[in-house]
Every structure is written in C-alpha cells, then in structure tokens.
Short mmCIF file of C-alpha atoms and ligand atoms in Angstrom, two decimals:
data_model
loop_
_atom_site.label_atom_id
_atom_site.label_comp_id
_atom_site.label_asym_id
_atom_site.label_seq_id
_atom_site.Cartn_x
_atom_site.Cartn_y
_atom_site.Cartn_z
CA MET A 12 -139.27 47.92 169.75
CA SER A 13 -135.81 47.66 171.15
CA ALA A 14 -134.58 49.89 173.98
CA PRO A 15 -131.02 51.22 174.39
CA ARG A 16 -128.95 48.46 175.94
CA PRO A 17 -125.96 48.89 178.27
CA GLN A 18 -122.78 46.89 177.82
CA PRO A 19 -122.89 43.28 179.08
CA GLY A 20 -122.21 43.05 182.80
CA ILE A 21 -123.41 46.55 183.68
CA MET A 22 -126.84 45.44 184.90
CA GLU A 23 -125.23 42.83 187.16
CA ILE A 24 -123.47 45.54 189.14
CA ALA A 25 -124.97 46.05 192.60
CA PRO A 26 -124.83 49.85 192.94
CA TYR A 27 -122.39 51.10 195.58
CA LYS A 28 -124.15 52.28 198.72
CA GLY A 29 -122.26 54.89 200.73
CA GLY A 30 -122.38 55.10 204.52
CA GLU A 31 -125.69 56.37 205.88
CA SER A 32 -125.75 59.94 207.13
CA LYS A 33 -129.24 60.39 208.61
CA ILE A 34 -131.36 58.81 211.29
CA ALA A 35 -135.10 59.39 210.93
CA GLY A 36 -136.25 61.84 213.57
CA ALA A 37 -132.76 62.80 214.79
CA ASP A 38 -131.55 66.37 214.26
CA THR A 39 -127.94 65.69 215.06
CA VAL A 40 -126.08 62.47 214.54
CA ILE A 41 -122.60 61.11 215.13
CA LYS A 42 -121.60 59.91 211.68
CA LEU A 43 -118.95 57.20 211.83
CA SER A 44 -119.99 55.41 208.66
CA SER A 45 -117.69 56.56 205.84
CA ASN A 46 -114.15 56.74 207.23
CA GLU A 47 -114.10 60.48 206.78
CA GLY A 48 -111.43 62.44 208.65
CA ALA A 49 -112.48 63.05 212.27
CA PHE A 50 -111.75 66.78 212.12
CA GLY A 51 -113.02 67.62 208.64
CA PRO A 52 -110.81 69.71 206.37
CA SER A 53 -107.98 71.89 207.67
CA PRO A 54 -108.97 75.57 208.00
CA ALA A 55 -106.27 76.34 205.42
CA ALA A 56 -108.02 74.06 202.92
CA VAL A 57 -111.35 75.81 203.56
CA ARG A 58 -109.74 79.23 202.98
CA ALA A 59 -108.13 78.00 199.76
CA LEU A 60 -111.45 76.59 198.59
CA GLU A 61 -113.18 79.91 199.27
CA GLY A 62 -110.43 81.74 197.40
CA ALA A 63 -110.82 79.39 194.44
CA ALA A 64 -114.56 80.13 194.24
CA ARG A 65 -113.90 83.29 192.24
CA SER A 66 -112.11 81.34 189.48
CA ILE A 67 -114.62 78.61 188.82
CA HIS A 68 -115.70 80.13 185.51
CA ARG A 69 -112.26 79.01 184.23
CA TYR A 70 -111.39 75.46 183.26
CA PRO A 71 -108.79 73.98 185.56
CA ASP A 72 -105.23 73.35 184.44
CA GLY A 73 -105.63 69.63 183.83
CA HIS A 74 -102.03 68.97 184.88
CA ALA A 75 -102.53 70.46 188.35
CA PRO A 76 -98.92 71.68 188.28
CA GLU A 77 -98.69 73.09 191.81
CA LEU A 78 -100.31 70.15 193.55
CA ARG A 79 -98.36 67.68 191.45
CA ALA A 80 -95.09 69.51 192.25
CA ALA A 81 -95.88 69.55 195.98
CA ILE A 82 -96.59 65.80 196.09
CA ALA A 83 -93.53 65.01 193.98
CA ALA A 84 -91.26 67.17 196.16
CA ARG A 85 -92.42 65.71 199.47
CA TYR A 86 -91.96 62.09 198.45
CA GLY A 87 -89.11 62.51 195.95
CA LEU A 88 -91.24 61.33 192.99
CA GLU A 89 -91.10 62.18 189.28
CA PRO A 90 -94.02 64.62 188.66
CA GLU A 91 -94.74 63.11 185.24
CA ARG A 92 -95.39 59.74 186.91
CA LEU A 93 -98.24 61.15 189.03
CA ILE A 94 -101.86 60.83 187.91
CA LEU A 95 -104.51 62.92 189.63
CA GLY A 96 -108.13 61.89 189.79
CA ALA A 97 -111.56 62.94 191.05
CA GLY A 98 -111.01 60.73 194.08
CA SER A 99 -108.95 57.56 193.89
CA ASP A 100 -112.17 55.87 192.77
CA GLU A 101 -111.71 57.55 189.40
CA ILE A 102 -108.18 56.21 189.14
CA ILE A 103 -109.37 52.69 190.03
CA ASN A 104 -111.96 53.06 187.28
CA MET A 105 -109.41 54.32 184.77
CA LEU A 106 -107.10 51.39 185.52
CA CYS A 107 -109.90 48.89 184.93
CA GLN A 108 -111.03 50.68 181.78
CA ALA A 109 -107.51 50.89 180.37
CA TYR A 110 -106.22 47.43 181.26
CA THR A 111 -109.23 45.11 181.27
CA GLY A 112 -112.17 44.15 179.13
CA PRO A 113 -114.45 41.17 178.43
CA GLY A 114 -112.71 37.90 179.18
CA ASP A 115 -110.20 39.49 181.58
CA VAL A 116 -110.09 39.02 185.33
CA VAL A 117 -109.63 41.63 188.05
CA LEU A 118 -108.42 39.91 191.19
CA TYR A 119 -108.66 41.08 194.81
CA SER A 120 -109.14 39.55 198.19
CA GLU A 121 -112.31 38.24 199.80
CA HIS A 122 -113.21 41.34 201.81
CA GLY A 123 -111.58 43.83 199.46
CA PHE A 124 -112.91 47.31 198.67
CA LEU A 125 -116.22 47.12 196.78
CA MET A 126 -115.21 49.53 194.03
CA TYR A 127 -112.72 47.02 192.57
CA GLY A 128 -115.55 44.70 191.56
CA ILE A 129 -117.78 47.53 190.36
CA SER A 130 -115.05 49.08 188.20
CA ALA A 131 -114.09 45.67 186.83
CA MET A 132 -117.66 44.92 185.78
CA ALA A 133 -118.10 48.41 184.34
CA ALA A 134 -115.15 47.60 182.06
CA GLY A 135 -116.73 44.27 181.07
CA ALA A 136 -114.16 42.27 183.05
CA THR A 137 -114.82 39.57 185.63
CA PRO A 138 -114.09 40.26 189.30
CA VAL A 139 -112.55 37.32 191.19
CA LYS A 140 -111.98 37.18 194.94
CA ALA A 141 -109.26 35.11 196.61
CA PRO A 142 -109.92 33.83 200.15
CA GLU A 143 -108.44 35.66 203.12
CA THR A 144 -106.93 34.14 206.23
CA ASN A 145 -108.16 35.62 209.51
CA LEU A 146 -109.60 38.65 207.72
CA LYS A 147 -106.26 39.40 206.06
CA ALA A 148 -105.24 39.17 202.40
CA ASP A 149 -103.43 35.88 201.82
CA VAL A 150 -100.45 36.13 199.45
CA ASP A 151 -100.48 32.44 198.56
CA ALA A 152 -104.23 32.44 197.91
CA LEU A 153 -103.93 35.52 195.71
CA LEU A 154 -101.05 34.03 193.73
CA ALA A 155 -102.88 30.72 193.39
CA ALA A 156 -105.89 32.59 191.96
CA VAL A 157 -103.88 34.26 189.19
CA THR A 158 -104.62 32.78 185.77
CA GLU A 159 -103.78 33.66 182.16
CA ARG A 160 -106.83 35.93 182.21
CA THR A 161 -105.74 38.00 185.22
CA ARG A 162 -104.80 41.57 184.28
CA LEU A 163 -105.12 43.57 187.49
CA LEU A 164 -104.65 42.70 191.15
CA PHE A 165 -105.90 45.21 193.74
CA VAL A 166 -104.65 45.13 197.32
CA ALA A 167 -105.75 47.89 199.69
CA ASN A 168 -103.06 48.34 202.32
CA PRO A 169 -104.54 48.55 204.87
CA ASN A 170 -107.75 47.05 203.58
CA ASN A 171 -111.16 48.59 204.08
CA PRO A 172 -113.18 47.32 205.98
CA THR A 173 -110.88 44.90 207.81
CA GLY A 174 -108.00 47.29 208.58
CA THR A 175 -105.47 44.48 208.14
CA TYR A 176 -102.41 44.93 205.95
CA LEU A 177 -99.66 43.04 204.21
CA THR A 178 -96.15 43.73 205.48
CA ALA A 179 -93.52 45.04 203.07
CA ASP A 180 -92.05 41.52 202.88
CA GLU A 181 -95.42 39.97 202.10
CA MET A 182 -96.18 42.61 199.48
CA ARG A 183 -92.81 42.03 197.85
CA ARG A 184 -93.46 38.29 197.78
CA LEU A 185 -96.79 38.97 196.11
CA ARG A 186 -95.20 41.17 193.46
CA ASP A 187 -92.36 38.71 192.88
CA GLY A 188 -94.86 35.92 192.28
CA LEU A 189 -96.77 37.83 189.59
CA ARG A 190 -96.20 37.70 185.86
CA ASP A 191 -94.81 40.95 184.47
CA ASP A 192 -98.03 41.61 182.57
CA VAL A 193 -100.23 41.59 185.68
CA LEU A 194 -100.52 45.09 187.17
CA LEU A 195 -100.42 45.15 190.99
CA VAL A 196 -102.37 48.11 192.37
CA ILE A 197 -101.54 48.96 195.98
CA ASP A 198 -104.38 51.11 197.26
CA GLY A 199 -103.04 53.35 200.00
CA ALA A 200 -106.28 55.18 200.80
CA TYR A 201 -105.42 54.98 204.53
CA ALA A 202 -101.63 55.19 204.23
CA GLU A 203 -101.46 58.63 205.88
CA TYR A 204 -102.60 57.01 209.13
CA VAL A 205 -100.13 54.16 208.95
CA VAL A 206 -96.88 55.30 207.34
CA GLY A 207 -94.13 54.87 209.89
CA THR A 208 -95.65 51.71 211.39
CA PRO A 209 -92.84 49.11 211.43
CA GLY A 210 -93.17 46.62 208.58
CA TYR A 211 -95.83 48.64 206.75
CA THR A 212 -95.44 49.69 203.11
CA ASP A 213 -97.54 52.14 201.16
CA GLY A 214 -96.01 50.61 198.03
CA MET A 215 -94.13 53.69 196.85
CA ASP A 216 -90.75 51.95 196.83
CA MET A 217 -92.19 49.09 194.84
CA VAL A 218 -93.57 51.42 192.17
CA ARG A 219 -90.06 52.89 191.84
CA ALA A 220 -88.55 49.46 191.36
CA ALA A 221 -91.00 47.69 189.02
CA ASP A 222 -92.91 48.34 185.80
CA ASN A 223 -96.06 46.56 186.96
CA VAL A 224 -96.86 48.22 190.31
CA VAL A 225 -99.10 51.24 190.92
CA MET A 226 -99.88 53.01 194.20
CA THR A 227 -103.11 55.00 194.68
CA ARG A 228 -103.78 57.58 197.41
CA THR A 229 -106.67 59.81 198.42
CA PHE A 230 -107.41 63.20 199.95
CA SER A 231 -110.73 61.87 201.28
CA LYS A 232 -109.50 60.47 204.57
CA MET A 233 -106.91 62.29 206.71
CA TYR A 234 -107.08 65.42 204.53
CA GLY A 235 -110.84 65.57 205.03
CA LEU A 236 -111.68 66.37 201.41
CA GLY A 237 -114.01 63.50 200.44
CA GLY A 238 -116.57 66.00 199.16
CA ALA A 239 -114.04 67.75 196.93
CA ARG A 240 -113.07 64.49 195.14
CA LEU A 241 -109.31 64.27 194.89
CA GLY A 242 -106.91 61.37 194.69
CA TRP A 243 -103.60 60.59 193.08
CA ALA A 244 -101.48 57.69 191.93
CA TYR A 245 -97.77 57.06 191.46
CA VAL A 246 -97.36 54.87 188.40
CA PRO A 247 -94.74 53.59 185.96
CA GLU A 248 -94.09 55.93 183.01
CA ALA A 249 -95.85 53.61 180.56
CA VAL A 250 -98.94 53.46 182.78
CA ALA A 251 -98.98 57.28 183.04
CA ASP A 252 -98.91 57.46 179.26
CA VAL A 253 -101.89 55.07 179.08
CA LEU A 254 -103.98 56.79 181.77
CA ASN A 255 -103.32 60.27 180.37
CA ARG A 256 -104.94 59.17 177.12
CA ILE A 257 -108.25 58.29 178.77
CA ARG A 258 -108.26 60.77 181.66
CA GLY A 259 -110.80 63.58 181.28
CA PRO A 260 -108.66 66.65 180.54
CA PHE A 261 -110.26 68.62 183.41
CA ASN A 262 -110.97 65.75 185.79
CA VAL A 263 -109.72 67.56 188.91
CA SER A 264 -111.59 70.80 189.58
CA ILE A 265 -110.05 74.15 190.52
CA PRO A 266 -111.55 74.00 194.07
CA ALA A 267 -110.23 70.44 194.55
CA GLN A 268 -106.73 71.41 193.42
CA ALA A 269 -106.67 74.50 195.63
CA ALA A 270 -108.06 72.76 198.72
CA GLY A 271 -105.83 69.74 198.14
CA LEU A 272 -102.66 71.81 197.96
CA ALA A 273 -103.51 73.74 201.13
CA ALA A 274 -104.47 70.55 202.98
CA PHE A 275 -101.30 68.79 201.84
CA ASN A 276 -99.14 71.66 203.09
CA ASP A 277 -100.87 71.97 206.48
CA THR A 278 -98.66 69.41 208.18
CA ALA A 279 -99.46 70.72 211.67
CA PHE A 280 -103.08 69.73 211.03
CA THR A 281 -102.25 66.28 209.66
CA ASP A 282 -99.80 65.65 212.54
CA MET A 283 -102.64 66.42 214.96
CA CYS A 284 -105.00 64.10 213.03
CA ARG A 285 -102.47 61.26 213.07
CA ALA A 286 -101.76 61.58 216.81
CA HIS A 287 -105.49 61.64 217.60
CA ASN A 288 -106.09 58.59 215.42
CA ASP A 289 -103.20 56.65 216.97
CA GLU A 290 -104.65 57.26 220.41
CA TRP A 291 -108.30 56.55 219.63
CA LEU A 292 -107.72 53.59 217.34
CA LYS A 293 -106.01 51.79 220.19
CA ARG A 294 -108.47 52.95 222.85
CA THR A 295 -111.44 51.88 220.73
CA GLN A 296 -109.96 48.50 219.84
CA ASP A 297 -109.12 47.85 223.49
CA ALA A 298 -112.56 48.95 224.71
CA LEU A 299 -114.41 46.76 222.22
CA ARG A 300 -112.24 43.75 222.95
CA GLN A 301 -112.86 44.26 226.63
CA ILE A 302 -116.62 43.82 226.12
CA GLY A 303 -116.06 40.56 224.28
CA LEU A 304 -116.12 41.63 220.64
CA PHE A 305 -113.62 40.25 218.17
CA VAL A 306 -111.58 43.09 216.67
CA PRO A 307 -108.85 42.22 214.16
CA ASP A 308 -105.45 43.88 214.52
CA GLY A 309 -106.32 46.66 212.14
CA VAL A 310 -104.83 50.03 211.29
CA GLY A 311 -106.31 53.05 209.52
CA ASN A 312 -109.03 55.38 210.80
CA PHE A 313 -111.63 52.73 211.54
CA VAL A 314 -112.27 49.66 213.63
CA LEU A 315 -113.99 46.48 212.51
CA ALA A 316 -115.90 44.67 215.24
CA ARG A 317 -117.41 41.20 214.96
CA PHE A 318 -120.58 40.53 216.96
CA PRO A 319 -121.80 37.17 218.25
CA ASP A 320 -124.77 35.50 216.57
CA THR A 321 -126.58 35.36 219.92
CA PRO A 322 -130.03 36.96 219.70
CA GLY A 323 -129.87 40.40 221.30
CA ARG A 324 -126.17 40.75 220.56
CA THR A 325 -125.95 40.66 216.74
CA ALA A 326 -124.38 43.26 214.48
CA GLU A 327 -127.79 44.19 213.12
CA GLU A 328 -129.12 44.77 216.64
CA ALA A 329 -125.96 46.63 217.63
CA ASP A 330 -126.47 48.91 214.64
CA ALA A 331 -130.06 49.59 215.72
CA HIS A 332 -128.92 50.27 219.30
CA LEU A 333 -126.27 52.73 218.09
CA LYS A 334 -128.84 54.48 215.92
CA SER A 335 -131.15 54.81 218.93
CA ARG A 336 -128.27 56.76 220.52
CA GLY A 337 -127.80 58.92 217.41
CA ILE A 338 -124.71 57.06 216.20
CA ILE A 339 -124.28 55.80 212.63
CA ALA A 340 -121.77 52.99 212.09
CA ARG A 341 -121.37 51.01 208.86
CA ARG A 342 -122.93 47.64 208.20
CA VAL A 343 -120.56 45.62 206.06
CA ALA A 344 -122.71 42.71 204.87
CA GLY A 345 -121.91 43.82 201.31
CA TYR A 346 -118.28 42.93 202.07
CA GLY A 347 -119.25 39.42 203.14
CA LEU A 348 -119.18 40.41 206.81
CA PRO A 349 -122.83 40.39 207.94
CA ASP A 350 -121.82 39.88 211.58
CA CYS A 351 -119.57 42.95 211.71
CA LEU A 352 -119.83 46.71 212.01
CA ARG A 353 -117.18 49.15 210.89
CA ILE A 354 -116.77 52.21 213.07
CA THR A 355 -114.79 55.24 211.90
CA ILE A 356 -112.54 56.97 214.41
CA GLY A 357 -114.20 60.31 215.14
CA LYS A 358 -113.55 63.00 217.72
CA ALA A 359 -112.87 62.04 221.35
CA GLU A 360 -116.42 62.73 222.55
CA GLU A 361 -117.85 60.77 219.61
CA MET A 362 -115.68 57.77 220.44
CA GLU A 363 -116.64 58.01 224.10
CA ALA A 364 -120.30 57.97 223.04
CA VAL A 365 -119.91 54.94 220.78
CA ILE A 366 -117.94 52.98 223.38
CA LYS A 367 -120.53 53.81 226.04
CA ALA A 368 -123.38 52.74 223.74
CA LEU A 369 -121.67 49.45 222.87
CA ARG A 370 -120.92 48.74 226.53
CA GLU A 371 -124.64 49.18 227.23
CA PHE A 372 -125.52 46.98 224.27
CA MET A 373 -123.22 44.16 225.37
CA GLY A 374 -124.45 44.43 228.97
CA ALA A 375 -120.96 45.30 230.20
CA ASP A 376 -122.12 47.70 232.88
CA THR A 377 -124.84 45.56 234.44
C1 PLP B 430 -109.65 51.17 200.23
C2 PLP B 430 -110.25 52.38 199.58
N1 PLP B 430 -109.82 52.73 198.39
C3 PLP B 430 -110.32 53.81 197.75
C4 PLP B 430 -111.31 54.58 198.31
C5 PLP B 430 -111.88 55.70 197.51
O1 PLP B 430 -111.59 56.93 197.98
P1 PLP B 430 -111.82 58.24 197.14
O2 PLP B 430 -112.46 57.90 195.82
O3 PLP B 430 -112.68 59.10 197.98
O4 PLP B 430 -110.45 58.80 196.92
C6 PLP B 430 -111.79 54.25 199.59
C7 PLP B 430 -112.89 55.03 200.20
O5 PLP B 430 -113.52 54.68 201.13
C8 PLP B 430 -111.25 53.12 200.23
O6 PLP B 430 -111.70 52.74 201.43
#
C-alpha cells in the first residue's frame, strides 16, 4: 500500500521553532525570546481590533484599500506596487513559490533568517548560505555564491539574529553585482527601529530604481501585532502582478487590517517605542560588553551576546540561569550560533532584570 507522499524536499525541512514562552512552574515570565515589541500593540490598535470584531462574518476586502493607501501616502509609494501578507513570512513564502522550484537556488547569508531556507525547501528549491564576516553579511561572498541556478537572494537588513546590517553603499554594490534575473529581497522586518541611522537603507529607494529588488516589512515588531499576522512588501510592478496571482484573495483578515491601520497611524506610540529602544539597545549592549561578553554592533530590537566556552559560563548555562530568574531569552543554535543568546529589548524593568541576572551569571558582582 502506498501512502500520500509530500513533494520532494518537504520532509527534509526542520520545522521552525518559535521563541519559548513558558517556564515550567513559573506563573509570570519575562519573555524576551521573539523580538516582539516591548510595549505590545498601541491602545488605538486594540480599539480598532475590538471595533472590527463585529464585522468578522464578512470576508475582508482583499486589497486592503485603506491600509494600502496609508502606507503608500506616508512613504510616497505607488499603492498598486504594495503586496500585503499574513505576516512578512507569507510574502517570503509567496516569493519562493512564485520564483523558485526544483533545481533553483535561494541564496542568503550564513546566519540569515531561518524562514528563507524553509520557504525555499517548501518550493522544492535548494537553500544555499554564503559565509559571513564577523557575523555580518559579506557582499563579496554573496556575489561569489551566485550561480546560474540562483533565483532569489534574501538579505535581512538588519539581520536577525545578528543585528548587523549592510550599509546603503554595500547594498547597492550587491545589487549592481547581480544578474537582472536574480531577485534581491531586502527584508526590513526591523527597519522601523533603524530608519534614520546614518548609512542604513531599508531598500525602498532601490526598489524604486530597479526591476529586481523587493523590500518586505512587518507589523510584528514595533507595531506589536505579531499575533494579528500582517506584513507588506514594496515590489516592482511585474512582481506585484506575479504575487497577486498566487496570493490568497483574503489573506489579510479584517482585524489585521483594522489594527494595522490604527497602529500605523499612531505615530506618538511608535515614536515612544523607537526612543525607548534606542536607549535600551545601547544600555544593554554596553552592560553585556562590560561583563566580558562579545556583542556585535547590532541594531534592531534585540541584542546578540556570545558566551565563552568555559564550563559554567556557556550560552546553554546562561539560558538556564536566566530561566531560573523567570527570564526567557532565545537560543540560536539553529542559526549556527550555539554559543550565543539573543535577547529582545523589553521594558526598562525587564532589561534591568536581565542585565542583573547576567551580571550574577558572569560573576561580575563578586
Ligand atoms: C528577519 C525577519 N524577517 C521576517 C520575519 C517574519 O515576521 P512576520 O512574519 O511576523 O511578519 C521575522 C520575524 O521574526 C524576522 O526576524
């Protein structure tokens, strides 16, 4: 008897494991494991979501006209070149599905976001990683890894979990070195925290200027709507035409559209989030460096810390120590970084608690 068989490659996918959210025996925890916004959603987004509850018997307008218009107006983009998705994960998936298949390669860097490989394999394509230099994507290594089979190149800017980013000049050099038929996807999941940093690009200008560049964004981080599932992408017209053919017609729900629009318009809230993140990113990086941990020059709403391989001081033991204090960080062995932890920037008191716990762990106060 033969059983139903999935497409080749599917069973080789290691299922994505999200950040942990529970510690056995602990009623309350400090969850710094999924790069969620420190302050949750804006109250305006919650009100909009509650208001939308009464309409959920209706199908959503699949074009999300109000949200699309708001995004287009703020950034001066053509609304018809925006694609909305149930999280940017869905858009990453759609890109792989539309542009790759068996025999094709999806390229990204050594410690790149795990979903690139998963989506590539789900489409039957082969994921290939190019080496990084000092935990940062390496333009030359990426270009050297491009072959005839390469169809898509993903670069998260900044990258998760390293926090490092390519400058606008480096990103331009990467794009200029690519064949016209390779699609460069600049994943700006953390761009809201970084835009305005000298030398940083979210890729928007490059999408305007080229037919083979796409920028993806999410509402899951600064906007605090990870549970609503909402992301968007700015893409060339031809790519929009392709994605609109495979996009589920109702892929973004009424509650997600309503909450997203309200969150997007609550700029007082996002200004507060950005200022808090600026302050605590730096304070956390400084504090962890002070106790002897290696912390790359990262941006975004998280810090990567590398632990020594000395018994008693390893990342695994640090994770256990944090858990004993009710704090959940993220192990990143799946990203090829078994000696590191990624810690999301939370509220002030949460960051004080994690810094205190790591000082204890590293014996800084004895
Ligand atoms: C680099 C990067 N891209 C994309 C995503 C996916 O975000 P979402 O599907 O919630 O929009 C994440 C989430 O952690 C991420 O870190």
